[in-house]
Structures are given as C-alpha cells and as structure tokens.
XYZ file of N, CA and C in Angstrom:
492
model
N 133.363 155.076 113.256
C 133.535 156.599 112.931
C 132.402 157.393 113.246
N 132.691 158.191 114.317
C 131.613 159.139 114.614
C 131.912 160.282 114.273
N 130.971 161.462 114.035
C 130.878 162.731 113.946
C 130.014 163.446 114.419
N 129.912 164.843 114.377
C 128.850 165.691 114.901
C 128.535 166.512 113.797
N 127.554 166.862 114.184
C 126.898 168.179 113.308
C 125.765 168.951 113.689
N 125.331 169.637 113.209
C 124.095 170.472 113.519
C 123.144 170.437 112.172
N 121.722 170.331 112.806
C 120.684 170.274 111.903
C 119.860 171.694 112.409
N 119.859 172.513 111.240
C 119.072 174.102 111.630
C 117.874 173.618 110.600
N 116.492 173.820 111.537
C 115.585 174.060 110.589
C 115.517 175.697 110.699
N 115.405 175.987 109.428
C 115.146 177.389 109.478
C 113.824 178.108 109.469
N 112.761 177.181 108.750
C 111.310 177.440 109.173
C 110.697 176.102 108.695
N 109.470 176.049 109.395
C 108.646 175.102 109.205
C 107.264 175.580 109.732
N 106.131 175.042 108.800
C 104.649 175.602 109.531
C 104.528 174.781 111.088
N 103.720 175.377 111.805
C 103.819 174.666 113.198
C 103.235 173.351 113.094
N 102.455 172.974 112.105
C 101.787 171.634 111.887
C 102.515 170.510 111.561
N 103.928 171.356 111.019
C 104.795 170.182 110.219
C 106.122 170.048 111.640
N 106.052 170.684 112.783
C 107.293 170.509 113.748
C 107.119 168.882 114.219
N 105.874 168.644 114.478
C 105.920 167.317 115.166
C 106.263 166.199 114.340
N 106.306 166.117 112.884
C 106.597 165.463 111.790
C 108.034 165.395 111.749
N 108.438 166.567 111.963
C 110.244 166.824 111.941
C 110.764 165.947 113.083
N 110.253 166.329 114.126
C 110.964 165.657 115.527
C 110.968 164.146 115.373
N 109.525 163.743 114.687
C 109.750 162.272 114.360
C 110.745 161.744 113.094
N 110.736 162.749 112.450
C 111.664 162.371 111.382
C 113.108 161.883 112.024
N 113.569 162.781 112.735
C 114.593 163.095 113.281
C 115.007 161.943 114.247
N 114.026 161.504 114.899
C 114.033 160.628 115.956
C 114.493 159.224 115.288
N 113.601 159.124 114.228
C 113.857 157.767 113.342
C 115.322 157.645 112.491
N 115.906 158.987 112.503
C 117.253 158.506 111.872
C 118.222 158.369 113.233
N 117.952 159.276 114.196
C 119.052 159.050 115.413
C 118.769 157.956 116.527
N 117.651 157.520 116.121
C 117.155 156.325 117.224
C 116.864 156.548 118.626
N 116.454 157.659 118.760
C 116.236 158.200 120.158
C 115.069 159.400 120.097
N 114.537 159.306 121.041
C 113.045 160.375 121.106
C 113.881 161.885 121.057
N 113.402 162.589 120.655
C 113.271 163.880 119.908
C 112.381 164.887 120.515
N 112.779 165.762 121.139
C 111.723 167.036 121.200
C 112.653 168.519 121.113
N 112.407 168.903 119.897
C 112.990 169.936 119.778
C 112.589 171.515 120.543
N 113.291 172.539 120.655
C 112.661 173.462 121.158
C 112.479 174.611 119.938
N 111.199 174.673 119.686
C 111.144 175.873 118.704
C 110.387 177.002 118.734
N 111.321 177.946 118.179
C 111.048 179.509 118.480
C 110.298 180.088 117.013
N 109.620 181.133 117.159
C 108.954 181.700 116.142
C 110.059 181.989 115.046
N 109.835 182.298 113.760
C 110.877 182.506 112.751
C 110.268 183.925 112.134
N 110.891 184.958 112.803
C 110.340 186.642 112.467
C 110.542 186.713 110.802
N 111.247 185.668 110.165
C 111.583 186.162 108.549
C 110.697 185.455 107.603
N 109.740 184.676 108.170
C 108.744 184.164 107.912
C 107.346 184.242 108.737
N 107.077 185.223 108.808
C 105.825 185.078 110.112
C 104.794 183.696 109.766
N 104.365 183.042 110.921
C 103.486 181.962 110.780
C 104.600 180.639 110.803
N 105.694 180.881 110.701
C 106.698 179.588 110.290
C 107.723 179.579 111.917
N 107.961 178.351 112.244
C 108.611 177.769 113.342
C 110.286 177.568 112.860
N 111.309 177.765 114.100
C 112.559 177.180 113.704
C 113.004 176.584 114.919
N 114.292 175.623 114.691
C 114.775 175.059 115.787
C 116.129 174.956 115.293
N 117.379 174.548 116.372
C 118.503 174.047 115.943
C 118.983 172.883 117.040
N 119.694 172.361 116.475
C 120.386 171.456 117.911
C 121.827 170.902 117.024
N 122.598 170.167 117.719
C 123.911 170.047 117.598
C 123.410 168.199 117.764
N 124.023 167.406 117.130
C 123.623 166.133 116.919
C 125.469 165.157 117.001
N 125.383 163.893 117.503
C 126.531 163.339 117.367
C 126.196 161.876 117.142
N 126.576 161.186 115.933
C 126.576 159.833 115.455
C 127.492 159.431 114.662
N 127.303 158.476 113.481
C 128.021 157.775 112.926
C 128.170 158.669 111.234
N 129.317 158.785 110.729
C 129.490 159.253 109.412
C 128.439 158.870 108.782
N 127.596 159.890 108.011
C 126.427 159.360 107.100
C 125.380 159.955 107.628
N 125.304 159.937 108.929
C 123.960 160.598 109.649
C 123.305 161.877 108.793
N 124.487 162.662 108.549
C 123.667 164.240 107.915
C 122.999 163.573 106.690
N 123.366 162.610 105.753
C 122.586 162.427 104.762
C 121.527 161.850 105.122
N 121.415 161.216 106.417
C 120.143 160.252 106.533
C 119.331 161.175 107.045
N 119.645 162.768 107.734
C 119.023 163.327 108.123
C 118.115 164.087 106.949
N 119.238 164.546 105.969
C 118.562 165.344 105.021
C 117.583 164.427 103.949
N 117.834 163.371 103.821
C 116.961 162.524 103.465
C 115.813 162.634 103.853
N 115.701 162.138 105.248
C 114.384 162.055 105.875
C 113.509 163.532 105.862
N 114.263 164.795 105.840
C 113.419 165.997 105.977
C 112.991 166.322 104.379
N 113.820 165.788 103.530
C 113.615 166.771 102.033
C 112.085 166.368 101.347
N 111.302 165.511 101.833
C 110.184 165.562 101.001
C 109.430 166.588 101.391
N 109.238 167.272 102.307
C 108.171 168.599 102.747
C 108.682 169.751 101.851
N 107.758 169.989 101.079
C 107.980 171.637 100.436
C 107.752 172.763 101.083
N 107.475 172.696 102.348
C 107.163 174.067 103.183
C 108.447 174.056 104.167
N 109.399 173.476 104.181
C 110.345 173.112 104.979
C 111.741 173.878 104.509
N 112.480 174.487 105.482
C 113.971 175.104 105.099
C 114.627 174.634 105.899
N 115.736 174.325 105.635
C 117.041 173.421 106.649
C 118.160 173.293 106.197
N 119.056 173.047 106.822
C 120.254 172.835 106.834
C 120.972 171.813 107.603
N 121.611 170.705 107.050
C 122.176 169.909 107.886
C 123.818 169.751 107.644
N 124.760 169.900 108.626
C 125.837 169.893 108.592
C 126.319 168.797 109.384
N 127.718 168.413 108.656
C 128.749 167.121 109.712
C 130.090 167.648 109.630
N 130.771 167.325 110.648
C 132.148 167.532 110.720
C 132.807 166.439 110.041
N 134.122 166.741 109.266
C 134.824 165.437 108.913
C 135.429 164.572 109.961
N 135.394 163.398 109.819
C 135.956 162.588 110.763
C 137.238 161.466 109.987
N 137.702 160.749 111.071
C 138.668 159.809 110.265
C 138.057 158.773 109.087
N 138.483 159.119 107.942
C 137.842 157.928 107.090
C 136.422 158.642 106.125
N 135.950 159.866 106.624
C 134.841 160.471 105.913
C 135.080 161.939 106.230
N 134.683 162.650 104.882
C 134.977 164.227 104.710
C 133.812 164.605 105.689
N 133.744 165.999 105.581
C 132.412 166.639 106.168
C 131.243 166.791 105.068
N 130.138 167.169 105.354
C 128.943 167.378 104.384
C 127.930 168.466 104.822
N 127.798 169.174 104.139
C 126.533 170.116 104.289
C 125.532 169.655 103.080
N 123.840 169.798 103.481
C 123.184 169.858 103.114
C 122.172 171.439 103.383
N 121.884 171.728 102.108
C 120.831 172.808 102.214
C 119.419 172.455 101.470
N 118.153 172.816 101.996
C 117.230 172.725 101.422
C 116.325 173.825 101.339
N 115.866 174.598 100.270
C 114.366 175.684 100.364
C 113.382 174.677 99.158
N 112.124 175.287 99.612
C 110.987 174.963 98.861
C 111.426 175.337 97.321
N 112.122 176.333 96.951
C 112.051 176.722 95.380
C 113.000 175.865 94.810
N 114.436 175.784 95.560
C 115.485 175.559 94.688
C 115.783 173.726 95.242
N 115.000 173.245 96.015
C 115.354 171.667 96.326
C 116.511 171.741 97.142
N 117.252 170.503 97.155
C 118.586 170.031 97.906
C 119.726 170.220 97.351
N 120.558 170.901 97.928
C 122.167 171.158 97.494
C 122.839 170.229 98.666
N 123.963 169.531 98.059
C 124.841 168.744 98.823
C 126.165 169.327 98.416
N 127.188 169.515 99.414
C 128.748 169.792 99.152
C 129.424 169.100 100.232
N 130.640 168.294 99.553
C 131.493 167.902 100.428
C 132.523 169.136 101.358
N 132.786 168.903 102.473
C 133.409 169.841 102.740
C 135.057 169.101 103.749
N 135.870 170.434 103.802
C 137.069 169.795 104.318
C 136.977 170.051 105.608
N 138.288 169.765 106.301
C 138.675 169.996 107.443
C 138.296 171.512 107.947
N 138.402 172.484 107.231
C 138.152 173.854 107.527
C 136.891 174.429 107.076
N 136.142 173.662 106.495
C 134.725 174.047 105.988
C 134.424 174.526 104.851
N 135.698 174.352 104.004
C 135.666 174.528 102.894
C 135.153 173.903 101.847
N 134.228 173.932 100.834
C 133.572 173.139 100.020
C 134.533 172.623 99.129
N 134.401 171.401 98.794
C 135.487 170.391 97.850
C 134.680 170.315 96.596
N 134.995 170.575 95.799
C 134.263 170.187 94.276
C 134.839 169.185 93.720
N 134.153 168.227 93.298
C 134.915 167.288 92.303
C 135.380 167.627 90.924
N 136.432 167.051 90.356
C 136.890 167.451 89.273
C 135.788 167.176 88.516
N 135.003 166.058 87.922
C 134.176 166.355 87.118
C 132.864 167.146 87.155
N 132.677 167.576 88.198
C 131.801 168.648 88.269
C 132.089 170.000 87.757
N 133.634 170.124 87.777
C 134.171 171.559 87.696
C 134.516 171.510 86.041
N 134.650 170.224 85.384
C 134.625 170.097 84.006
C 133.393 169.895 83.254
N 132.300 169.553 83.930
C 131.028 169.727 83.493
C 130.497 171.292 83.450
N 130.835 172.107 84.326
C 130.450 173.555 84.326
C 131.484 174.001 83.171
N 132.874 173.864 83.149
C 133.416 174.237 81.988
C 132.810 174.219 80.625
N 132.098 172.834 80.251
C 131.795 172.407 79.066
C 130.323 173.043 78.998
N 129.307 173.348 79.770
C 128.395 174.029 79.751
C 128.768 175.655 79.361
N 129.529 176.283 80.187
C 129.973 177.577 79.808
C 130.731 177.865 78.560
N 131.472 177.165 78.417
C 131.868 177.127 76.592
C 130.757 176.775 75.647
N 129.740 176.059 75.889
C 128.445 175.780 75.216
C 127.745 176.878 75.111
N 127.746 178.021 75.993
C 127.157 179.356 76.232
C 125.462 178.876 76.687
N 125.744 177.427 77.595
C 124.255 177.473 78.202
C 124.381 178.215 79.317
N 125.566 178.589 80.055
C 125.390 179.636 81.234
C 127.049 180.169 81.234
N 127.140 181.115 82.071
C 128.275 181.694 82.038
C 129.363 180.589 83.400
N 130.594 180.795 83.158
C 131.033 180.345 84.141
C 131.270 180.417 85.540
N 130.903 181.993 86.093
C 130.604 182.279 87.111
C 129.262 182.043 87.810
N 128.302 181.836 87.122
C 126.904 181.494 87.327
C 127.014 179.633 87.721
N 128.080 178.973 86.950
C 127.980 177.690 87.060
C 129.136 177.375 88.236
N 129.847 178.031 88.827
C 130.701 178.147 89.736
C 129.846 178.513 91.126
N 128.920 179.619 91.093
C 128.532 179.825 92.084
C 127.489 178.698 92.255
N 126.413 178.200 91.393
C 125.928 176.781 91.861
C 126.730 175.843 92.269
N 127.662 175.520 92.057
C 128.871 174.444 92.502
C 129.255 174.519 94.370
N 129.069 175.753 94.337
C 129.102 176.356 95.605
C 128.276 176.799 96.927
N 126.823 176.530 95.978
C 125.429 176.847 96.469
C 124.976 178.207 96.953
N 125.220 178.789 96.041
C 125.237 180.349 96.402
C 123.718 180.780 96.271
N 123.318 179.900 95.617
C 121.523 180.149 95.403
C 121.138 179.895 96.722
N 121.487 178.897 97.402
C 120.647 178.379 98.494
C 121.311 179.264 99.589
N 122.446 179.734 99.328
C 123.045 180.775 100.783
C 122.245 181.996 100.628
N 121.920 182.576 99.159
C 121.287 183.926 99.204
C 119.829 183.361 99.562
N 119.224 182.136 99.789
C 117.826 182.414 99.832
C 117.577 182.363 101.405
N 118.600 180.782 102.232
C 118.473 181.038 103.478
C 119.085 182.052 104.338
N 119.824 183.364 103.743
C 120.847 184.124 104.762
C 119.781 185.015 105.693
N 118.628 185.482 105.392
C 117.420 185.943 105.800
C 117.224 184.894 107.290
N 116.829 183.976 107.139
C 116.446 182.970 107.997
C 117.435 182.743 109.026
N 118.613 182.614 108.470
C 119.933 182.307 109.515
C 119.969 183.534 110.828
N 120.125 184.540 110.111
C 120.319 185.869 110.843
C 119.076 185.938 111.817
N 117.900 185.673 111.409
C 117.033 185.613 112.276
C 116.838 184.836 113.379
N 117.678 183.843 113.340
C 117.740 182.807 114.187
C 118.924 183.040 115.216
N 119.646 184.268 115.041
C 120.788 184.254 116.105
C 120.292 184.389 117.496
N 121.267 183.565 118.249
C 121.118 183.721 120.196
C 119.852 182.452 120.058
N 119.475 181.636 118.942
C 118.497 180.285 119.636
C 119.453 179.206 120.224
N 118.655 178.832 121.043
C 119.425 177.860 121.777
C 119.795 176.493 120.828
N 120.864 175.883 121.331
C 121.289 174.772 121.029
C 121.389 173.693 121.592
N 121.071 172.431 121.271
C 120.943 171.243 122.259
C 121.767 170.129 121.504
N 122.702 169.732 122.429
C 123.311 168.082 121.960
C 122.367 166.929 122.073
N 122.452 166.169 120.869
C 121.571 164.837 120.787
C 122.627 163.672 120.236
N 122.429 162.636 120.831
C 123.740 161.371 120.540
C 122.570 160.432 119.508
N 122.953 159.949 118.781
C 122.332 159.085 117.915
C 122.770 157.463 119.224
N 121.726 156.646 119.114
C 121.857 155.506 119.692
C 122.545 154.738 118.954
N 123.529 153.851 118.973
C 124.253 153.041 118.196
C 124.217 151.665 118.749
C-alpha cells in the first residue's frame, strides 16, 4: 500500500535544518536535501516543504522522527489509500503534537470514544463542549500555525519517493 503526502516544516532554527534533513532521510531511506527559505513569520527561522511517496504509515514515522525538537513547527499529511485512512500531524513548541485521521475528502474523522470522553468532561464541567470539539479538530494547532502557513505561500514543493 503506497500513499503520498506532504511535510511542511513551518519554522526551524538554521542549525536544526540539517538534522531535519537527516531525520527525514532516515525515514524515507534516501538522501534528502531540502530547499530552505526564510520564514518571515518568525525571523531567524527557516521553512521548507516537500511532497513524498511511501508506504502507509510513513507520515507517522516522519512525525515521530521530528517531534523531539522543541524549536520546530511542522505538519505532516498523508492521503488515504487502499487499506489505510489519511493522517494529519501538527506540532508546535507550545502545544506538542496533534494527530487526526482524515477521510478521502480531507475531513477529520473523530473516533466515538473520543467524542464520548469530550461529552463526559463537558458534563462534569471540566470544560465546555465547544472547546473539547475544537481540540479534537486541532483548532489550537491550526490557530498557532496559520501565520506560518501564509508566510510560506509560493514556496517550492518537491516530490521525494521512499526507497522500498
């Protein structure tokens, strides 16, 4: 089962850029050299993006390889394929990592147990239902990453293929 996706590195300190490339190369099994451009939303940081193709589960491996660096903002997406739903990972220094399963139209699919838990928390007045649903949909991550997404419009995208 192969799928494809996109890695968006929204902001990384310059010294971290080669480490990001090495981590991505380790997952994809091929040499990676990303095109880095300045990130105007966070002066002193750099951004890059590229499209990849690989086995289902590659998005998870990429997110895991990158999640340990506190100064990194990134997103990884993968398209659904035969036998696997799509995925979206978002990561920010303040919020950590967010994971969602996505359907064929890009909608986030929320499992029943997570919806039930949100209802329980809202009924216990730990939080309100609207905030719980917003968190399940990744809204806090979207809010934090949105300025970085717009700052990257027009950036080059390159296809990388995983060696199988």
